[in-house]
């Protein structure tokens, strides 16, 4: 009797466990499938869009006449950014896609630039037409390869999640798989992006490279001298503990990262200095900041004093914002009443004791130099005539900015209002063209979800 | 806030007063208020400017562009130097010519309550709500409720069947000034506005708290990024956290990566914290600060687009990237 009951109970328990395990398995399966589906969708859409990209690039080569041309170029631009987006949805590091991404970015940039400009006045140059032809033939190849991979994947019932798993368990997804197919596509794309897109054609060098150029001829300092300079810059006594470490070879210039600990142990500073010339690239202090005791205005004056103290004079405060206990200030140098935005400096001041908590000088040291063309062709009144009639101008300055092509241009910086919104408009001071129009962000209301 | 508490103040400028007479207030603190500031002084400034019709936007406690232009208009109208800075002179003038019911405004701010234009128009002749902001409350109602709340001692309980937000953790600059104990000014005064009230007075105003956000980012973007930074780098030195946030921004600006914060963060296999769900932990204040620092331009990673922990990193290819620097446990590379 007892035995029979035991058997019955155990069989029920076994059955229950079985059902439970089966359900869990089902759920897991469903989840894995939906995960896989996301990857599949991104991948198939990518090859679909490469198809379309080829079509539209071909169409734009064949169209004559400004208006239709605009249409197909805009289409190229739209599709290339879609494709770029879809690449971002595929697992990173799994497919070597760097160059393909770069290719898409180049196509997007080119089509945007040519689509928005007035080609009645500025028709496509022969060079640009060649470039377009190039993009077209490249799109053809990439599409062809992608289609091949896609067919393989469909025939062999390929699963992205399998590759992902292999990758996570540190096995190298072997030769002959999807990954190696992708690799060869990417190799090809690399050839493309190198061929017709060299870095110095219109592209601005990044700030580190420019800084490397600036410090090239300066005197090389020893580690001790760097530490000394770092302490002096942060107004710290020479006695505090500090150690310096060389920056890695990934930097275009040689430099040190200096870590300084205050004797009380509560605050510590980190600062990067260039080895040549000992220029402070950035500095941050980390410590708890207590209740604010000084106002934003006083803090901004301290920030300015700090800069002047370090020999950075003739600067103007262009933006200030309070984040709880920290005041963040942006300064730009001013020369002949012209604001030099590419040389901007950032200074952060703690509002409890007015101490420096953050500094960024990379742009200043990389870009600040004697600029020669600082006199505008247009007068301010001429420039204001170019403004949209509904805008009411409130504040005007001359300013050098870096425009979308990465070139420095002299502009009129105009702050204007319309329907309660504030706009910042940069009008080219020579041509009167709008270099940039931006609606200034207002403070954001606190969206509180507790009450909903 | 009781009527008996009101004191007479005899001043040449207030000679035209009709109703009860305000307490002289020294409510503003000593600071010169400038654009970008947040906190009680800004709330008071906006309320007082609105009182005499120079400020029509939401009273939100953040000195933004709208407030900046209002201050300039005021300065221009009264022949002061037009610099957008609120100094002693301007504050004294505002104190003399306007009223500020601190408790009422702060209650409204806490509760995100909409109320009629904070200003001069006597209640009897006040026009009805002008469309816009879900015109529930008329002047009479709101003023009444203000009195009620005043009497109840202003415990800050959202007792009124209030609209949206009560306060949560993010009270920007709110707590900071409260201890300074600002005396209250009394309401219901017919002020001398210096004879220059601009024509278009909007009857509707609302008060909602706001916070400063860096250009081009929303508070929610900051939140997502703080989540990622906290999941990836909690326990790291502060500078290391700023560097992780900076890597997210560097990726946004790099053509190899998606160009939105969420696109970068949720790119499959990009961040371990996303893969293992740690991104859904609630971030602390430090992570948020680090994100703000990075958005404002700080980049301790010196332009890196990759970082890894050499001890735990699994994918070998990452070691091949040229390193830039090490901060805490993370190596930054590009």
XYZ file of N, CA and C in Angstrom, chain A residues 110 192 195 224-225 331 350 444:
24
model
N 28.963 62.554 -49.252
C 29.039 63.088 -50.618
C 27.655 63.439 -51.148
N 38.343 50.603 -51.583
C 37.524 51.717 -52.081
C 37.758 52.977 -51.276
N 41.088 54.531 -51.932
C 41.293 55.057 -53.272
C 40.826 56.481 -53.468
N 59.913 64.679 -14.343
C 59.869 65.545 -13.155
C 59.347 66.936 -13.521
N 59.832 67.423 -14.647
C 59.398 68.762 -15.058
C 57.901 68.784 -15.364
N 34.670 79.405 -22.470
C 35.312 80.660 -22.828
C 35.867 80.569 -24.245
N 33.739 74.343 -8.773
C 32.862 73.849 -7.712
C 32.207 75.038 -7.047
N 15.008 71.856 -19.659
C 14.036 70.797 -19.860
C 13.188 70.584 -18.625
